Short mmCIF file of C-alpha atoms in Angstrom, two decimals:
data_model
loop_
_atom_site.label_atom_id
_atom_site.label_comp_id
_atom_site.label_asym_id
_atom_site.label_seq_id
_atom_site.Cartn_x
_atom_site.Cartn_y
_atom_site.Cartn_z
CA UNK R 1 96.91 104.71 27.53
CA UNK R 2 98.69 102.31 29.52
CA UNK R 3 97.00 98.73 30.51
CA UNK R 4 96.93 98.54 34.56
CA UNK R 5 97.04 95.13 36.00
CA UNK R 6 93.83 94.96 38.79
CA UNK R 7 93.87 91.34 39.63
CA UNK R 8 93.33 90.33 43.08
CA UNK R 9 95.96 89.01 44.80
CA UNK R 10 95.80 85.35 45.93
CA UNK R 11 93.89 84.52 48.57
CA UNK R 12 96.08 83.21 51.91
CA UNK R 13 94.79 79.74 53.09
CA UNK R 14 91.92 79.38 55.08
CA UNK R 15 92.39 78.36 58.69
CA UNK R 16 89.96 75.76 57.65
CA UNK R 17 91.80 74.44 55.07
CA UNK R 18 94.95 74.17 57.32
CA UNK R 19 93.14 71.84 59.85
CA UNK R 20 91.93 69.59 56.82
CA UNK R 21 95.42 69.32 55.87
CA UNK R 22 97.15 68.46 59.55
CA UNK R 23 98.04 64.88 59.84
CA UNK R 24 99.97 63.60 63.16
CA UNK R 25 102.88 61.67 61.97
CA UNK R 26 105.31 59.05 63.48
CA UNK R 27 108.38 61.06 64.46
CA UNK R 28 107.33 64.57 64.16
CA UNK R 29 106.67 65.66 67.84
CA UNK R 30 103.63 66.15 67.77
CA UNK R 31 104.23 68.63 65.03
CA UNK R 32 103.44 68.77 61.24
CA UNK R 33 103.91 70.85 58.20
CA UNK R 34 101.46 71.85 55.89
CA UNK R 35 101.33 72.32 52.19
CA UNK R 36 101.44 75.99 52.57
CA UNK R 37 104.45 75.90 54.84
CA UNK R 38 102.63 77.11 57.97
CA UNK R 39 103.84 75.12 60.87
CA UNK R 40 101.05 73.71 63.16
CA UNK R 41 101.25 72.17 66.70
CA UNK R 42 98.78 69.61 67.49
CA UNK R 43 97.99 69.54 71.58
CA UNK R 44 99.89 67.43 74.04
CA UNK R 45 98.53 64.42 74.54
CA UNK R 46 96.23 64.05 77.58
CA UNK R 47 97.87 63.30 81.34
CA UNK R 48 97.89 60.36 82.88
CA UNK R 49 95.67 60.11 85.68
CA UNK R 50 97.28 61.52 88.93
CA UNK R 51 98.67 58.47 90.80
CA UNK R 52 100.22 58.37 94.50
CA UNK R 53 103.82 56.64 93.57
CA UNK R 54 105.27 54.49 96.96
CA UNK R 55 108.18 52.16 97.46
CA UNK R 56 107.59 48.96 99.54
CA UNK R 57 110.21 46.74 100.14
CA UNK R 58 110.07 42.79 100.35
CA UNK R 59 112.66 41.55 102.98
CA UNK R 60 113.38 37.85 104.00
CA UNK R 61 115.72 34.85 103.98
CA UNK R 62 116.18 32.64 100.31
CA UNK R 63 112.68 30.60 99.22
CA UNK R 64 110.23 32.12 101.44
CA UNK R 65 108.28 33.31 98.45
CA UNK R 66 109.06 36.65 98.18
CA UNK R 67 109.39 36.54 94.31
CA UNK R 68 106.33 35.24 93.97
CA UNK R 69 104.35 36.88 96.57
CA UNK R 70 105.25 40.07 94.40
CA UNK R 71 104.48 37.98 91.12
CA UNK R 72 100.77 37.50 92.06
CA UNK R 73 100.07 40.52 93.22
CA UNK R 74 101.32 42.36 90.19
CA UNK R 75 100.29 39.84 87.46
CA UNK R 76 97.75 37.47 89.27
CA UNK R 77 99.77 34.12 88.73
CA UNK R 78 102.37 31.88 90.41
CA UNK R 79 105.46 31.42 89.41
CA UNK R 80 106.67 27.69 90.58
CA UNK R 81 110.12 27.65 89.74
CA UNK R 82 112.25 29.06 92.06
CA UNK R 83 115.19 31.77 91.04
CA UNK R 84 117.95 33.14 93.31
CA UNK R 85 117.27 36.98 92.95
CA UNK R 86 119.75 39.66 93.76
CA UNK R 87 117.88 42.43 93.45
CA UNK R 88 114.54 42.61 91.45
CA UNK R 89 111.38 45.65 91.13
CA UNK R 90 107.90 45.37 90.02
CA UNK R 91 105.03 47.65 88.73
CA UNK R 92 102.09 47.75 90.43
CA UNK R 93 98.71 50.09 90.04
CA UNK R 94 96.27 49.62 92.61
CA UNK R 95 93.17 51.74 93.80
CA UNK R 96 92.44 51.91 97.86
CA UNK R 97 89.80 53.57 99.65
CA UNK R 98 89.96 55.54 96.61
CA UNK R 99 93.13 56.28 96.35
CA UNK R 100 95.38 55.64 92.74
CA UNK R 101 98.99 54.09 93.69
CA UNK R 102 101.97 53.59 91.59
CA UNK R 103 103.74 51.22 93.27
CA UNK R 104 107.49 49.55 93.13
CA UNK R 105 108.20 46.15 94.47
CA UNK R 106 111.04 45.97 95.19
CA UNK R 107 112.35 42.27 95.64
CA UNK R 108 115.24 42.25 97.37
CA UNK R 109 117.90 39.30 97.39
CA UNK R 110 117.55 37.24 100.33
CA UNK R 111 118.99 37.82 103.86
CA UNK R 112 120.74 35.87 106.09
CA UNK R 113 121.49 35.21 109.77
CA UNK R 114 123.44 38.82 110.00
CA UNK R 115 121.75 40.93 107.13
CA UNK R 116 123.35 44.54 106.04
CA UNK R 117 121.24 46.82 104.63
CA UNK R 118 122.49 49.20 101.67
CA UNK R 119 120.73 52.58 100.86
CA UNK R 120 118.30 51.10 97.95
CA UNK R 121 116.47 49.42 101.20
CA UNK R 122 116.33 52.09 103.61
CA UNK R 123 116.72 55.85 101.63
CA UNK R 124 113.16 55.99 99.64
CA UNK R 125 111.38 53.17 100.70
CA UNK R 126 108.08 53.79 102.35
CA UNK R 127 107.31 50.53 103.90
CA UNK R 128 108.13 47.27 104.50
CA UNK R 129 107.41 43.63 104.53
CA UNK R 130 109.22 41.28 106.39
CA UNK R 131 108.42 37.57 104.88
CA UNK R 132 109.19 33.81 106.54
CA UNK R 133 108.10 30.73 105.01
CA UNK R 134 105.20 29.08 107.60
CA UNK R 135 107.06 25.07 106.24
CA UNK R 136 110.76 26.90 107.67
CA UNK R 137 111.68 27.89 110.66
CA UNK R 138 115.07 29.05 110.47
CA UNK R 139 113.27 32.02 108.02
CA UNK R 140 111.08 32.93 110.91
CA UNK R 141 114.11 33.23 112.97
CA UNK R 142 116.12 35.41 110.09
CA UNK R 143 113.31 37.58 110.12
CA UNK R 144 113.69 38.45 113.41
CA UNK R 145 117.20 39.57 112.73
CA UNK R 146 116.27 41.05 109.97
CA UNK R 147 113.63 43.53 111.80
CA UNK R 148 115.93 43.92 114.69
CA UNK R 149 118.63 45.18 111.82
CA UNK R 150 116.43 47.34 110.27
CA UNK R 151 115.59 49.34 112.89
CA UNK R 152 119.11 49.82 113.83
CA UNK R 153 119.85 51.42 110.97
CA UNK R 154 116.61 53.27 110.27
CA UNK R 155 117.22 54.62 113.63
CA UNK R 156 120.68 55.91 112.51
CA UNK R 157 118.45 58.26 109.92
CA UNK R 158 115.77 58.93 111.71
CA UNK R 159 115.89 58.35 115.76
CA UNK R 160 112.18 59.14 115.90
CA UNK R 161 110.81 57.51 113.46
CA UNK R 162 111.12 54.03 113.69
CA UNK R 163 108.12 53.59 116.04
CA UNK R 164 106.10 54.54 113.26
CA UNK R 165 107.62 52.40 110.50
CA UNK R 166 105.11 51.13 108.56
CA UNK R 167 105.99 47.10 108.18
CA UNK R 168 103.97 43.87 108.05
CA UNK R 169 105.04 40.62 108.98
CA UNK R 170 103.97 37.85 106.58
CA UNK R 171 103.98 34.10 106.64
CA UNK R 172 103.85 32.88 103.34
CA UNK R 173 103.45 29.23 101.62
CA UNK R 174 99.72 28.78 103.52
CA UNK R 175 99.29 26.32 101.23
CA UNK R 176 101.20 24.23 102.67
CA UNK R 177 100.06 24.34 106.43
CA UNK R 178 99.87 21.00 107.17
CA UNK R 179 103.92 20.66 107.25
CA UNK R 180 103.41 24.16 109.09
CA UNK R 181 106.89 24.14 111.33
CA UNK R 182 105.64 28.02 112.63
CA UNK R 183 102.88 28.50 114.48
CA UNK R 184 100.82 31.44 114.06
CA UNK R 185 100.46 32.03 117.88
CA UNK R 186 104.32 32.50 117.87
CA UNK R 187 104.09 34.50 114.95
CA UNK R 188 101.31 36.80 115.89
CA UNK R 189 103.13 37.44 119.88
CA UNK R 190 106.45 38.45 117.33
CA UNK R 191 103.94 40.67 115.79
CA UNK R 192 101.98 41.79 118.79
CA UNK R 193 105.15 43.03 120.16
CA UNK R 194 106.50 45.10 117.68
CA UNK R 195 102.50 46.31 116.93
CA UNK R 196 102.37 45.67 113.38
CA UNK R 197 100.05 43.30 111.67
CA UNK R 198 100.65 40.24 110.89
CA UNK R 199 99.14 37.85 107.62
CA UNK R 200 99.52 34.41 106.05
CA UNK R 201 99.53 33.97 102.93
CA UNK R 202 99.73 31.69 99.96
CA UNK R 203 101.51 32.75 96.83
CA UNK R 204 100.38 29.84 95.04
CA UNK R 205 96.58 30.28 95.55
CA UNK R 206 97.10 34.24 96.14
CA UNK R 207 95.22 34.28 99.57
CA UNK R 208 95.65 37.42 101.24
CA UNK R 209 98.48 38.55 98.74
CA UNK R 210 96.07 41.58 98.18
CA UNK R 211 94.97 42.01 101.14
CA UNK R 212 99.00 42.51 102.55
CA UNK R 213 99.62 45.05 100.37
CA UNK R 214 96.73 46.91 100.65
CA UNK R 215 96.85 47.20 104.30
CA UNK R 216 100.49 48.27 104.26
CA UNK R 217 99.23 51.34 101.62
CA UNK R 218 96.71 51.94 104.44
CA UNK R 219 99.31 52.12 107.17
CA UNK R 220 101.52 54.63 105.18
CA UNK R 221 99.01 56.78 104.12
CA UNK R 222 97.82 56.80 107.85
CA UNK R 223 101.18 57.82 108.85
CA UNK R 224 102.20 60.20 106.81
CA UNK R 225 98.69 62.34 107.59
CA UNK R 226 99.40 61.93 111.53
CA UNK R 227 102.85 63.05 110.56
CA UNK R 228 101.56 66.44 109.44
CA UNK R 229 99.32 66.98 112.80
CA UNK R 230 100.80 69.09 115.45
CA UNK R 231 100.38 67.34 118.86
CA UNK R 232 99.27 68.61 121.51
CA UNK R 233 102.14 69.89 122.72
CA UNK R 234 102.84 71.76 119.38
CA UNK R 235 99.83 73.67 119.40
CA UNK R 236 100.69 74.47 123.29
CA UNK R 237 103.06 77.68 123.73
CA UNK R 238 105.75 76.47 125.74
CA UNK R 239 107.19 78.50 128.74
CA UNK R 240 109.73 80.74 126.52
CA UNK R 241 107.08 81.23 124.07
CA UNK R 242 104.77 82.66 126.57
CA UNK R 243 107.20 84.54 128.28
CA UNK R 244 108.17 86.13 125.50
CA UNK R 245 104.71 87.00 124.19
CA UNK R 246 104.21 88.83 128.08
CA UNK R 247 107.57 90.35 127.33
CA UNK R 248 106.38 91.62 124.54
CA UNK R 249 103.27 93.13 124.75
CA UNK R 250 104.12 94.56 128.14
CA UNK R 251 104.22 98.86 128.48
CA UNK R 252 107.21 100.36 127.82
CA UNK R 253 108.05 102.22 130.96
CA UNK R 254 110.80 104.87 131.01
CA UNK R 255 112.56 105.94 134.24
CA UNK R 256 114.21 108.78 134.71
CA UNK R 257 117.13 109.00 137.31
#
């Protein structure tokens, strides 16, 4: 009589003993072997939480600050020492009115008496602040040119829509007030005529550095809502419309000659 071989075959790892054995490692993508050569993918790491990501743009003559305006309001210090920038960005995450932002900088390089605008300051950039020193006045006056150019060429993209361009104008170095060689009545009527707002600031101490860009997260947000409502005049039919609804749901008469 022939011997028969009953043993059992081996028993296939547990799923148990799989997870015991999963180890994330450096390199892997997220995924790892195990000893018994069944491949295992650990889950994604969690999201980031969902953030609104805006571009605001700094614009203004050379050594008004706008460095490091953008300085304290991303990292909460001054920077004293003074660097010719051609073209700079910074990170900055901000809650308002409950709102997460992402939001770039960007410091551009410093404008003159007859600025030009290139596309990196008008195509994806969602607002705008236009900065002049308070101690200079020949800034205050570049600013001016400086608004008047940017709406010339915004208006080139968009006829209707510079109106509604969300901007602040911003006198910085309020530390130094009491060489002040613009006044803020002159500064506000600039402001008052255009309607935007219009804040002082201080770089140095960080007064109202905040507050600027907070406001100007306001204004776009505000904007881009009323953008989405249909006017009045939308939700009116116009004179074709209605005509063409009578037309429409008028009999059908035949005649017969």
């Amino acid at each position: 009589m022939s011997h028969v071989d009953v043993r059992q075959p081996e028993k296939p790892p547990t799923l148990t003993h799989i997870n015991a054995t999963v180890e994330p490692s450096a390199g892997t993508n997220n995924r790892v072997r195990d000893p018994y050569d069944v491949r295992c993918y650990l889950p994604p790491p969690s999201q980031k939480p969902f953030r609104v990501r805006k571009r605001i743009a700094v614009l203004g003559a050379r050594a008004v600050g706008k460095s490091a305006v953008a300085i304290q309001c991303t990292d909460n210090r001054f920077e004293p020492e003074y660097m010719p920038t051609c073209e700079d960005a910074f990170l900055w995450t901000t809650t308002v009115d409950g709102t997460k932002y992402e939001v770039t900088i960007v410091d551009t390089d410093g404008q003159d008496e007859f600025p030009d605008f290139g596309e990196q300051y008008t195509i994806g950039v969602d607002g705008y602040i236009l900065m002049f020193s308070l101690v200079d006045e020949s800034s205050f006056h570049i600013i001016r040119r400086v608004h008047e150019k940017l709406l010339q060429t915004l208006v080139v993209l968009d006829p209707k829509g510079t109106a509604e361009l969300p901007r602040i104008l911003v006198g910085n170095q309020l530390d130094m007030a009491h060489t002040r060689r613009v006044s803020r009545q002159v500064a506000q009527e600039f402001a008052d005529e255009h309607g935007i707002p219009y804040y002082e600031t201080s770089a140095y101490t960080g007064e109202n550095v905040n507050e600027v860009f907070a406001t100007l997260l306001r204004i776009i947000n505000t904007n881009l809502v009323n953008s989405h409502k249909p006017s009045e005049n939308e939700l009116r039919p116009s004179c074709e419309q209605r005509e063409s609804t009578t037309t429409a749901n008028a009999p059908n008469y035949c005649s017969i000659q």
